[in-house]
Coordinates of C-alpha atoms and ligand atoms in Angstrom, one line a residue:
X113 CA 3.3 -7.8 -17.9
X114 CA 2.9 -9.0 -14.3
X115 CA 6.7 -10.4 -13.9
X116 CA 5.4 -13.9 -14.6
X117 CA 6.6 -15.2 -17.9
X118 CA 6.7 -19.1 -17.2
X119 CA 4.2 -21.6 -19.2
X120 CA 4.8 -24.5 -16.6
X121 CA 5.0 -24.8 -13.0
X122 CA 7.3 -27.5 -12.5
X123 CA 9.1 -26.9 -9.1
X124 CA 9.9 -24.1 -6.5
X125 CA 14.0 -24.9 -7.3
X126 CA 13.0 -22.7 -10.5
X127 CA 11.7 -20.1 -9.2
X128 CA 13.0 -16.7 -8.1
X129 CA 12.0 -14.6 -4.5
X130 CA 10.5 -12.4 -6.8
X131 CA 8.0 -14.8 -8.6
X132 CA 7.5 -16.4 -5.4
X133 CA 6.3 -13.7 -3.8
X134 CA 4.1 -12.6 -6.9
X135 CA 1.7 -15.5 -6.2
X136 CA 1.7 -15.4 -2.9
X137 CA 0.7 -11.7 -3.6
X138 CA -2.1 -13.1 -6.2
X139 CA -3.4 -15.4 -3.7
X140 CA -4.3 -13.0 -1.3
X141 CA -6.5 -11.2 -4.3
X142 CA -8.1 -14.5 -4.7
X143 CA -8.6 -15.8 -1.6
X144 CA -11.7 -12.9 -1.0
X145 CA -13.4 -15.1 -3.9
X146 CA -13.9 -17.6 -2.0
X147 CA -15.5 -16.1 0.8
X148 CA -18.5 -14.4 -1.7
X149 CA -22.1 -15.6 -2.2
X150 CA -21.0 -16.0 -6.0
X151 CA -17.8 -17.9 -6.0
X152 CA -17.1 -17.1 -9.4
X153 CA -14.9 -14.8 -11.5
X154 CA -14.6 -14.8 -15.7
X155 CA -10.5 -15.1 -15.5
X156 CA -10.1 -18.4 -17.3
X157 CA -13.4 -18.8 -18.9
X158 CA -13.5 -20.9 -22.3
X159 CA -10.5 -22.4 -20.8
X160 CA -9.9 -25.9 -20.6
X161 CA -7.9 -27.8 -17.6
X162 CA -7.0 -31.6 -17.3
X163 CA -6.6 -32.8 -14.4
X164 CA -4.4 -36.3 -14.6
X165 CA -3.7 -37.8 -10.7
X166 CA -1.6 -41.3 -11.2
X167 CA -1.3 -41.8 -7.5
X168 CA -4.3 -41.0 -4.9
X169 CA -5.6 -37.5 -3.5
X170 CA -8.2 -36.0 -1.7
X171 CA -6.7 -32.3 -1.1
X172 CA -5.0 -31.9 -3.8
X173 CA -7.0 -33.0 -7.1
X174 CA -10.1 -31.3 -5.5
X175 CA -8.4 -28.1 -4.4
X176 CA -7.3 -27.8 -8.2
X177 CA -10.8 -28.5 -9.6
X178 CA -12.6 -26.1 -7.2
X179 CA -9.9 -23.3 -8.4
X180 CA -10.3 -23.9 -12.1
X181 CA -14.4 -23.6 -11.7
X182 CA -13.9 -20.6 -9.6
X183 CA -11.7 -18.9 -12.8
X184 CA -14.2 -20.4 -15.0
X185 CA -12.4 -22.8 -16.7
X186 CA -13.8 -26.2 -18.1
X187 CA -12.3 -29.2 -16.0
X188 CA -11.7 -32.6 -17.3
X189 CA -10.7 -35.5 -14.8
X190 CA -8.9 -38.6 -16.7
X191 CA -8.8 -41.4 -14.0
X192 CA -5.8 -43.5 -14.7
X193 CA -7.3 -46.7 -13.8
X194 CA -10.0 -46.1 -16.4
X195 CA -7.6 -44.4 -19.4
X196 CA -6.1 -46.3 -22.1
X197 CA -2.8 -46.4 -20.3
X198 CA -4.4 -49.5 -18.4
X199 CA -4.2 -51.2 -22.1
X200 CA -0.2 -50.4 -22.7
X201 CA -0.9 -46.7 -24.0
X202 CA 2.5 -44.6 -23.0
X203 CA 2.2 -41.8 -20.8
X204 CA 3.9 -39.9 -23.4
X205 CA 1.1 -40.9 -26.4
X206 CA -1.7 -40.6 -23.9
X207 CA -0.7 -36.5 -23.5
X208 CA 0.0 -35.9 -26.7
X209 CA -3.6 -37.4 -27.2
X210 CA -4.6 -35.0 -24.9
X211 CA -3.0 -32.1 -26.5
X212 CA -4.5 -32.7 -29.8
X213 CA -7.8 -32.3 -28.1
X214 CA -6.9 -28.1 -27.7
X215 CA -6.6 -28.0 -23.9
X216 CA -4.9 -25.3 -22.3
X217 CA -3.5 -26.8 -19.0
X218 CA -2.2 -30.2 -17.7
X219 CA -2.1 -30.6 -14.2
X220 CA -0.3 -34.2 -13.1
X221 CA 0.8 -36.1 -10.3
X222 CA 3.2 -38.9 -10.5
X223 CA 4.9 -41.9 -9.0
X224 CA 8.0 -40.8 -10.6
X225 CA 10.3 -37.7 -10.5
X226 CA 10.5 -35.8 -13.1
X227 CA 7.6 -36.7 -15.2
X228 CA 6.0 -32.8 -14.8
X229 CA 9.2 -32.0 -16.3
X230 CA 9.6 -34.9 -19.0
X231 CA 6.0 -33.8 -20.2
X232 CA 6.3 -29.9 -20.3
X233 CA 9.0 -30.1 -23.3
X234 CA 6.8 -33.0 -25.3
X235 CA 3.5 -30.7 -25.2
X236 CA 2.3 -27.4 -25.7
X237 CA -0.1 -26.6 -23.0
X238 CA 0.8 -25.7 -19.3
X239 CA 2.3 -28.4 -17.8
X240 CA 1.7 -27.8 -13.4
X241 CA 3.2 -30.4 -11.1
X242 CA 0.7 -31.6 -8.7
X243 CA 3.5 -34.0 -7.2
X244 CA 6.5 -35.7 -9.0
X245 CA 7.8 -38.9 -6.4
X246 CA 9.8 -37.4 -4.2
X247 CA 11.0 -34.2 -6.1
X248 CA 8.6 -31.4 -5.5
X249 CA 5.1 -30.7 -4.8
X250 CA 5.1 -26.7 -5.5
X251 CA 1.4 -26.0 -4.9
X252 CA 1.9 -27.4 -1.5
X253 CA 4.8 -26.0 -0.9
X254 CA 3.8 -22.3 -1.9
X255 CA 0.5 -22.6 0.5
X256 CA 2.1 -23.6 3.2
X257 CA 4.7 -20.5 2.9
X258 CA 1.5 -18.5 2.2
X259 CA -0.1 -20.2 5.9
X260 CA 3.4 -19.1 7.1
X261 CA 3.0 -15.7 6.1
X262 CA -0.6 -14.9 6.3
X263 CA -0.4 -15.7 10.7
X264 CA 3.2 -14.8 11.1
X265 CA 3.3 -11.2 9.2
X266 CA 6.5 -12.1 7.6
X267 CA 8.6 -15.4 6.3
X268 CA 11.9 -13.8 6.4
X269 CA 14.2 -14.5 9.6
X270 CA 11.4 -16.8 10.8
X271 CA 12.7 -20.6 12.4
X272 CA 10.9 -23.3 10.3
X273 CA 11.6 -26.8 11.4
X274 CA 10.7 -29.9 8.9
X275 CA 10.1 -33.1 11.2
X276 CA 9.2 -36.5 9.8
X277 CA 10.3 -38.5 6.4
X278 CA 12.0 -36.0 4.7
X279 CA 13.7 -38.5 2.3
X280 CA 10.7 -39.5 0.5
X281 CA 8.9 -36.0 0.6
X282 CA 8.2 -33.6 -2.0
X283 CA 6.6 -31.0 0.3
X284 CA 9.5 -31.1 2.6
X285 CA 11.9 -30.4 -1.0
X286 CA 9.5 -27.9 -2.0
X287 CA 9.1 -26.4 1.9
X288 CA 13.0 -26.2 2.2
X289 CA 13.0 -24.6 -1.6
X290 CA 10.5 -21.9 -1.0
X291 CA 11.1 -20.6 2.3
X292 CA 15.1 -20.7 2.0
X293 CA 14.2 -18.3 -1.0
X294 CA 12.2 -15.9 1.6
X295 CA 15.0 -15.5 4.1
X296 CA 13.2 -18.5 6.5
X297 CA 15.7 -20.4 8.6
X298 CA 14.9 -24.4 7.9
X299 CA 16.2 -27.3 10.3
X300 CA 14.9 -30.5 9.1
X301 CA 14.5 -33.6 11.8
X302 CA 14.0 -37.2 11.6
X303 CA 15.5 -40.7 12.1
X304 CA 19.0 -40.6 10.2
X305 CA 17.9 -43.2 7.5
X306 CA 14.9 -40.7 6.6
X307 CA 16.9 -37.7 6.2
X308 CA 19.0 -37.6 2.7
X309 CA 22.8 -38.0 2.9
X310 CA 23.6 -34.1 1.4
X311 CA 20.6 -32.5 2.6
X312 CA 22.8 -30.0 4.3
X313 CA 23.8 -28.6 0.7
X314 CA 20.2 -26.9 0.4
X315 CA 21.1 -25.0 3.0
X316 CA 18.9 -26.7 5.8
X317 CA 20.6 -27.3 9.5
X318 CA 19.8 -31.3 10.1
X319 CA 18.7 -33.0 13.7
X320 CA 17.6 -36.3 14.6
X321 CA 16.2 -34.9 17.9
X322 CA 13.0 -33.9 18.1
X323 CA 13.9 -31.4 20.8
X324 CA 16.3 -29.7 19.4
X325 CA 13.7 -29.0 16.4
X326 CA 11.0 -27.7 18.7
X327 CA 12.8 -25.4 20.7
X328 CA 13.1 -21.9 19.3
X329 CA 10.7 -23.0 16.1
X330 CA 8.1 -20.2 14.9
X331 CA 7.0 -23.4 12.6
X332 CA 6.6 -27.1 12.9
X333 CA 5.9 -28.7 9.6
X334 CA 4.5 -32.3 10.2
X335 CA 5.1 -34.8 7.6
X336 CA 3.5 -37.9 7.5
X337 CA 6.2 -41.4 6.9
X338 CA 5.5 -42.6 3.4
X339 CA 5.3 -46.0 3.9
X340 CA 4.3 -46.7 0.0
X341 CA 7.5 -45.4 -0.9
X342 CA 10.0 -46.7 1.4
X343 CA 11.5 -49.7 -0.1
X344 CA 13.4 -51.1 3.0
X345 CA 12.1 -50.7 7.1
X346 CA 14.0 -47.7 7.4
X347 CA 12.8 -47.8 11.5
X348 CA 11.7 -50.3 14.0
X349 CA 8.4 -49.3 14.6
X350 CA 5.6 -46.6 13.9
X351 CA 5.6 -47.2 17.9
X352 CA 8.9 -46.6 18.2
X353 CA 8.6 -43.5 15.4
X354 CA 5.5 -42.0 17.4
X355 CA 7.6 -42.0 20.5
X356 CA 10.7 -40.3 19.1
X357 CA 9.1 -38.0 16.6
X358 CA 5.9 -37.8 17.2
X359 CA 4.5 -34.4 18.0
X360 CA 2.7 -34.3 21.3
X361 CA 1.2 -31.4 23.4
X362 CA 3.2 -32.6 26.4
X363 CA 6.7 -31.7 23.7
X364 CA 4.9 -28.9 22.7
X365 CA 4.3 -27.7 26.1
X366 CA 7.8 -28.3 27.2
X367 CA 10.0 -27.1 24.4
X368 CA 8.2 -25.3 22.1
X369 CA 7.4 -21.4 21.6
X370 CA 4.2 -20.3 23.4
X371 CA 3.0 -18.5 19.9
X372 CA 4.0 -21.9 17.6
X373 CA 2.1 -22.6 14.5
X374 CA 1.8 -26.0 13.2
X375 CA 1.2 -27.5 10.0
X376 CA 1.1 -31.0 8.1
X377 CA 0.5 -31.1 4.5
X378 CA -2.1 -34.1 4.8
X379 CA -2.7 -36.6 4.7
X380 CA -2.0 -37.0 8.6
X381 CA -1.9 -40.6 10.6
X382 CA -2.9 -39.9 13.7
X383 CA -1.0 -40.8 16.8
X384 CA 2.1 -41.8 14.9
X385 CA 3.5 -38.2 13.7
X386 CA 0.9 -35.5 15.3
X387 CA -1.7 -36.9 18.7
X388 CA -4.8 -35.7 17.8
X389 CA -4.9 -32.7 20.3
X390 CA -1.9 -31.2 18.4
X391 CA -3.8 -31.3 15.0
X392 CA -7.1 -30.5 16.5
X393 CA -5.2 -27.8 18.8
X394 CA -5.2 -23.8 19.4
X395 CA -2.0 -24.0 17.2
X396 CA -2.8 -25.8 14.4
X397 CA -3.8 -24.2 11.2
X398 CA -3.6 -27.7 9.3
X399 CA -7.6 -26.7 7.8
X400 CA -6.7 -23.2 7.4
X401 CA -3.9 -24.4 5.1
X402 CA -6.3 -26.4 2.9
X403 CA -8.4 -23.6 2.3
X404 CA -5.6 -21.4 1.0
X405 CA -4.6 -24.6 -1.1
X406 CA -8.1 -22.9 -3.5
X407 CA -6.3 -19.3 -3.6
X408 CA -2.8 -20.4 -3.9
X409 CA -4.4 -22.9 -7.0
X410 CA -6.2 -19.7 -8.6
X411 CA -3.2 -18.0 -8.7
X412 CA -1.1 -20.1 -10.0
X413 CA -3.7 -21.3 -13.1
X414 CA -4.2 -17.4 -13.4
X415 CA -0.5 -17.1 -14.2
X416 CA 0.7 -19.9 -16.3
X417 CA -2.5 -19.3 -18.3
X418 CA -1.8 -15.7 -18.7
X419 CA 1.9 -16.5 -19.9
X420 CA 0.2 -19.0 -21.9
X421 CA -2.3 -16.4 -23.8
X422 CA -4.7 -15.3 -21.4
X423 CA -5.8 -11.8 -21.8
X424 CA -4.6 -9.7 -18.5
X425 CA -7.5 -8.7 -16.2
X426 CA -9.1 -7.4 -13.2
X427 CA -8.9 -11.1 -11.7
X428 CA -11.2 -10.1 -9.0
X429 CA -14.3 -9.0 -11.7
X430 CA -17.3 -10.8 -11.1
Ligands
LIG502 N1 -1.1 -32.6 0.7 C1 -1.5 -33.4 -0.3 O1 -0.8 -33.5 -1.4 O2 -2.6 -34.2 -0.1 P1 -3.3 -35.2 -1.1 O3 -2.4 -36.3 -1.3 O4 -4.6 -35.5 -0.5 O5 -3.5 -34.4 -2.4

């Protein structure tokens, strides 16, 4: 086998360097699919994916769906609003519902941590966490390391700073995760009351000024404050936020590399954490990261299906 033995993808916590870098690896074989005439291989054909989104998506939910069609597989999109959960049916029952109709993977986003996790050891099929609360968000996480690595040669020794509400973000928890894992220096920065009290056990060096983040940074990371699940007013003002922390060419030009790249995971407000000439800029790759979403995507189905039964193959075989 490939070194990939894992049914679920649940976080990037789990994970070793060494199966990190195996999809990252795979992604770059998929990623030429997408670029054909025919974007189409057999991998996961007479497969069957469910996709199950309990909080909104645009990126995402459609980034999954366009990499299970590319492999072949059969989608099916429950909508929450519309499923029998709407009439008291558990989340628990509703799965196993699902399960009972043969499918082969679950992908699922949730309000609350840890339901990926809770659900992987009640069913059988592949269980991939499409964003648990503010765990982890491991699809997200492993394309932007992929972003990293694709335009900067290399993760390792590389200065990767976090900037925005890292207490309610999965990406930043799956970010810091990742690219800790690869040898990547992570500062994270923000207003005290959004960074978490023992971030500094993960390993991360922690700032609250936005200069101190941009200078010597190969990597700005760009979150977006999370409004829907603060449950206090953690700061006076997206105003005030946008003047502190918000990411502007004139900061750029001042304190930042010349060779910066920048990122946001989406979806972005503009003129509160990023001015529009920063994430429309010569060093933004914020697009660039969406279309590697599709490849990181392939390769992950590609894997947990394979651990899950899937014959191994040329994936690239039209
Ligand atoms: N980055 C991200 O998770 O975007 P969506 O919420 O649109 O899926």
């Amino acid at each position: 086998m490939n070194g990939w033995n894992r049914k679920d993808l649940l976080g990037l916590e789990d994970l070793s360097r060494e199966e990190i870098e195996l999809i990252l690896e795979s992604a770059t074989s998929f990623k030429e699919i997408s670029t054909r005439t025919v974007k189409k291989v057999p991998t996961l054909r007479g497969k069957t994916i469910v996709l199950f989104f309990f909080e909104p998506s645009t990126r995402t939910r459609s980034s999954f769906e366009l990499a299970a069609k590319r492999l072949s597989a059969d989608t099916l999109s429950i909508a929450t609003s519309s499923s029998s959960i709407v009439k008291g049916e558990t989340l628990k029952d509703t799965l196993k519902n699902i399960e009972a109709m043969q499918v082969d993977i679950i992908i699922i986003r949730h309000s609350s941590s840890g339901t990926a996790k809770m659900l992987s050891e009640c069913v059988a099929p592949s269980v991939i966490n499409a964003g648990d609360g503010c765990h982890e968000h491991p699809t997200q996480g492993l394309l932007d390391i992929f972003t990293i690595k694709e335009k900067k040669g290399k993760v390792e020794g590389l200065n990767v700073s976090i900037i925005g509400d890292i207490a309610h973000s999965r990406v930043a928890r799956s970010n810091i995760w990742g690219l800790k894992k690869l040898g990547a220096e992570v500062t994270v920065c923000g207003p005290r009351t959004l960074i978490p009290q023992d971030i500094e056990k993960m390993g991360v060096r922690v700032t609250t000024d936005l200069t101190q983040a941009l200078k010597g940074a190969d990597v700005l990371n760009i979150l977006r404050i999370q409004r829907e699940r603060q449950k206090a007013i953690l700061f006076p003002s997206l105003r005030e936020y946008a003047i502190c922390f918000g990411v502007t060419r004139e900061k750029l030009n001042r304190f930042a590399k010349k060779d910066i790249l920048i990122l946001h995971p989406g979806p972005m407000n503009r003129g509160v954490e990023i001015t529009p000439d920063v994430a429309d800029g010569e060093y933004s790759v914020i697009l660039e990261q969406v279309t590697n979403g599709i490849a990181v995507r392939m390769a992950v189905l590609y894997l947990v299906a394979q651990a899950g039964g899937v014959e191994e193959q040329s994936i690239l075989e039209e």
